[in-house]
Amino acid sequence: MKTRALGNHTVGYFMLRMAHRLTSHHRALFSPKYLSGTSAHITTTSYFRAPFDVKDKDDFQKKVLASVKPVLVDFHAKLLMRNNMISQDSWCGPCKALSPKLDAIMGEKDGLLELAKVDIDVHSDLAMEYEVAGIPTVLGVKNGKVVNRFTGLIETKELREFVEKLLS
């Protein structure tokens, strides 16, 4: 193996070349010029606050109706019984499909609104109070009042319009 003197240290030529290639590659990949073409695909979630599960009616009152921010309330089915055991898989296909869309929208909005999740199997009283006839049902709550709602799976574009209406 060839060696090369660097100051007081002798470094293997091969190791030196590999280190140079790695740092050059890293600089090239993360340079502003390279990232400028792809930055539209990067979503910053630094202010993204995780959705919260509503625990009971009092929790709904405090975190949703008394919130200073607008709140999306996702009435969904979460729990599924399998072999007398509770599974976290949902029996509701549209609920499973809508959940990542809601998370993505929340990430885009940088903390401008909250996302509350209400499991209708656990909180049927809230579902009845807010006249949830099908799932998923999403309510837009602003200043303690329901201002908009939709039921079923909708496209991401429609979901964005729903959220924009809630934020305006």
Tab-separated table of C-alpha atoms in Angstrom:
chain	number	residue	atom	x	y	z
A	1	MET	CA	0.000	0.000	0.000
A	2	LYS	CA	1.320	3.433	-0.905
A	3	THR	CA	1.612	5.932	1.909
A	4	ARG	CA	1.714	9.668	1.894
A	5	ALA	CA	2.984	12.008	4.582
A	6	LEU	CA	0.565	14.569	5.931
A	7	GLY	CA	2.182	16.762	8.545
A	8	ASN	CA	3.446	14.466	11.265
A	9	HIS	CA	1.101	11.631	10.239
A	10	THR	CA	1.391	8.993	7.566
A	11	VAL	CA	-1.946	8.087	6.011
A	12	GLY	CA	-2.597	5.227	3.643
A	13	TYR	CA	-3.044	6.629	0.154
A	14	PHE	CA	-6.091	4.440	-0.416
A	15	MET	CA	-7.770	5.672	2.782
A	16	LEU	CA	-7.035	9.271	1.872
A	17	ARG	CA	-8.587	8.881	-1.585
A	18	MET	CA	-11.701	7.184	-0.183
A	19	ALA	CA	-12.189	9.932	2.395
A	20	HIS	CA	-11.838	12.553	-0.346
A	21	ARG	CA	-14.376	10.762	-2.538
A	22	LEU	CA	-16.882	10.472	0.295
A	23	THR	CA	-16.647	14.134	1.253
A	24	SER	CA	-16.738	15.269	-2.372
A	25	HIS	CA	-19.789	13.099	-2.987
A	26	HIS	CA	-21.457	14.447	0.164
A	27	ARG	CA	-20.761	18.039	-0.891
A	28	ALA	CA	-22.135	17.381	-4.356
A	29	LEU	CA	-25.305	15.725	-3.065
A	30	PHE	CA	-26.110	18.378	-0.505
A	31	SER	CA	-25.011	21.471	-2.389
A	32	PRO	CA	-27.631	24.196	-2.906
A	33	LYS	CA	-27.319	23.749	-6.659
A	34	TYR	CA	-28.247	20.065	-6.392
A	35	LEU	CA	-31.003	20.602	-3.842
A	36	SER	CA	-32.602	23.498	-5.708
A	37	GLY	CA	-34.190	21.118	-8.172
A	38	THR	CA	-35.616	18.838	-5.491
A	39	SER	CA	-36.512	21.197	-2.677
A	40	ALA	CA	-40.160	21.202	-3.727
A	41	HIS	CA	-40.353	17.550	-2.692
A	42	ILE	CA	-38.987	18.081	0.800
A	43	THR	CA	-41.572	18.718	3.495
A	44	THR	CA	-40.385	20.388	6.662
A	45	THR	CA	-42.149	19.103	9.721
A	46	SER	CA	-40.258	21.032	12.371
A	47	TYR	CA	-43.469	22.487	13.796
A	48	PHE	CA	-45.585	19.429	13.130
A	49	ARG	CA	-47.390	18.417	16.255
A	50	ALA	CA	-48.486	14.826	16.400
A	51	PRO	CA	-52.211	14.156	16.330
A	52	PHE	CA	-53.730	13.447	19.697
A	53	ASP	CA	-56.260	10.806	20.634
A	54	VAL	CA	-59.281	12.160	22.460
A	55	LYS	CA	-59.538	10.380	25.824
A	56	ASP	CA	-63.046	11.401	26.906
A	57	LYS	CA	-65.669	14.124	26.605
A	58	ASP	CA	-63.794	16.484	28.952
A	59	ASP	CA	-60.616	15.997	26.924
A	60	PHE	CA	-62.587	16.841	23.761
A	61	GLN	CA	-63.893	19.999	25.437
A	62	LYS	CA	-60.410	21.137	26.535
A	63	LYS	CA	-58.361	20.200	23.483
A	64	VAL	CA	-60.851	20.729	20.652
A	65	LEU	CA	-63.632	23.123	21.590
A	66	ALA	CA	-61.426	25.391	23.745
A	67	SER	CA	-58.477	25.372	21.326
A	68	VAL	CA	-57.191	28.718	20.092
A	69	LYS	CA	-56.152	27.041	16.833
A	70	PRO	CA	-58.545	25.475	14.335
A	71	VAL	CA	-58.851	21.715	14.833
A	72	LEU	CA	-59.468	18.888	12.393
A	73	VAL	CA	-61.384	16.156	14.190
A	74	ASP	CA	-61.017	12.738	12.594
A	75	PHE	CA	-63.792	10.356	13.634
A	76	HIS	CA	-62.473	6.942	12.647
A	77	ALA	CA	-62.409	3.285	13.615
A	78	LYS	CA	-59.142	2.171	15.107
A	79	LEU	CA	-59.550	-0.937	17.185
A	80	LEU	CA	-60.145	-4.379	15.812
A	81	MET	CA	-60.717	-7.563	17.787
A	82	ARG	CA	-58.758	-10.595	16.604
A	83	ASN	CA	-58.822	-13.853	18.528
A	84	ASN	CA	-60.151	-12.033	21.611
A	85	MET	CA	-57.233	-9.590	21.465
A	86	ILE	CA	-57.283	-5.923	20.501
A	87	SER	CA	-55.257	-5.114	17.397
A	88	GLN	CA	-54.230	-1.619	16.294
A	89	ASP	CA	-55.316	-2.437	12.731
A	90	SER	CA	-58.490	-0.700	11.708
A	91	TRP	CA	-61.461	-2.526	10.272
A	92	CYS	CA	-62.170	0.619	8.223
A	93	GLY	CA	-60.251	0.715	4.936
A	94	PRO	CA	-61.065	4.361	4.091
A	95	CYS	CA	-59.923	5.373	7.611
A	96	LYS	CA	-56.559	3.706	6.983
A	97	ALA	CA	-56.240	5.482	3.624
A	98	LEU	CA	-57.209	8.928	4.966
A	99	SER	CA	-54.871	8.926	7.971
A	100	PRO	CA	-51.580	9.461	6.059
A	101	LYS	CA	-53.226	12.204	3.986
A	102	LEU	CA	-54.235	14.039	7.159
A	103	ASP	CA	-50.718	13.631	8.573
A	104	ALA	CA	-49.203	15.033	5.363
A	105	ILE	CA	-51.501	18.074	5.419
A	106	MET	CA	-50.632	18.684	9.069
A	107	GLY	CA	-46.945	18.613	8.158
A	108	GLU	CA	-47.510	21.160	5.407
A	109	LYS	CA	-49.372	23.574	7.680
A	110	ASP	CA	-46.517	23.945	10.205
A	111	GLY	CA	-48.574	24.004	13.382
A	112	LEU	CA	-51.359	26.300	12.174
A	113	LEU	CA	-53.977	23.768	13.242
A	114	GLU	CA	-54.379	20.671	15.409
A	115	LEU	CA	-55.505	17.150	14.566
A	116	ALA	CA	-57.705	15.280	17.027
A	117	LYS	CA	-58.484	11.602	16.530
A	118	VAL	CA	-61.701	10.145	17.908
A	119	ASP	CA	-62.192	6.374	17.815
A	120	ILE	CA	-65.935	5.849	17.343
A	121	ASP	CA	-65.782	2.374	18.887
A	122	VAL	CA	-64.508	3.898	22.133
A	123	HIS	CA	-66.324	7.264	22.032
A	124	SER	CA	-69.701	6.472	20.514
A	125	ASP	CA	-71.233	9.252	22.647
A	126	LEU	CA	-69.164	11.886	20.822
A	127	ALA	CA	-69.968	10.281	17.469
A	128	MET	CA	-73.690	10.484	18.241
A	129	GLU	CA	-73.446	14.042	19.563
A	130	TYR	CA	-71.751	15.211	16.349
A	131	GLU	CA	-74.075	13.135	14.141
A	132	VAL	CA	-71.381	10.920	12.658
A	133	ALA	CA	-73.294	8.570	10.360
A	134	GLY	CA	-70.339	7.160	8.415
A	135	ILE	CA	-66.605	6.930	8.792
A	136	PRO	CA	-64.222	8.469	8.335
A	137	THR	CA	-65.895	11.765	9.151
A	138	VAL	CA	-63.728	14.842	9.553
A	139	LEU	CA	-64.989	17.981	11.251
A	140	GLY	CA	-63.412	21.401	10.948
A	141	VAL	CA	-63.744	23.105	14.334
A	142	LYS	CA	-62.928	26.780	14.780
A	143	ASN	CA	-63.604	28.880	17.882
A	144	GLY	CA	-65.460	25.960	19.453
A	145	LYS	CA	-67.908	25.533	16.565
A	146	VAL	CA	-68.108	23.020	13.730
A	147	VAL	CA	-67.677	25.083	10.564
A	148	ASN	CA	-67.295	22.327	7.987
A	149	ARG	CA	-67.332	18.551	7.619
A	150	PHE	CA	-66.942	15.707	5.172
A	151	THR	CA	-67.575	11.995	5.289
A	152	GLY	CA	-65.640	9.326	3.443
A	153	LEU	CA	-62.333	9.240	1.646
A	154	ILE	CA	-61.524	12.334	-0.407
A	155	GLU	CA	-58.646	13.276	-2.691
A	156	THR	CA	-55.659	15.190	-1.316
A	157	LYS	CA	-56.580	18.267	-3.388
A	158	GLU	CA	-60.061	18.369	-1.838
A	159	LEU	CA	-58.564	17.861	1.618
A	160	ARG	CA	-56.218	20.822	1.078
A	161	GLU	CA	-59.192	22.974	0.019
A	162	PHE	CA	-61.096	21.853	3.129
A	163	VAL	CA	-58.164	22.856	5.363
A	164	GLU	CA	-57.637	26.188	3.566
A	165	LYS	CA	-61.315	27.018	4.118
A	166	LEU	CA	-60.915	26.185	7.809
A	167	LEU	CA	-57.822	28.385	8.133
A	168	SER	CA	-59.378	31.394	6.362
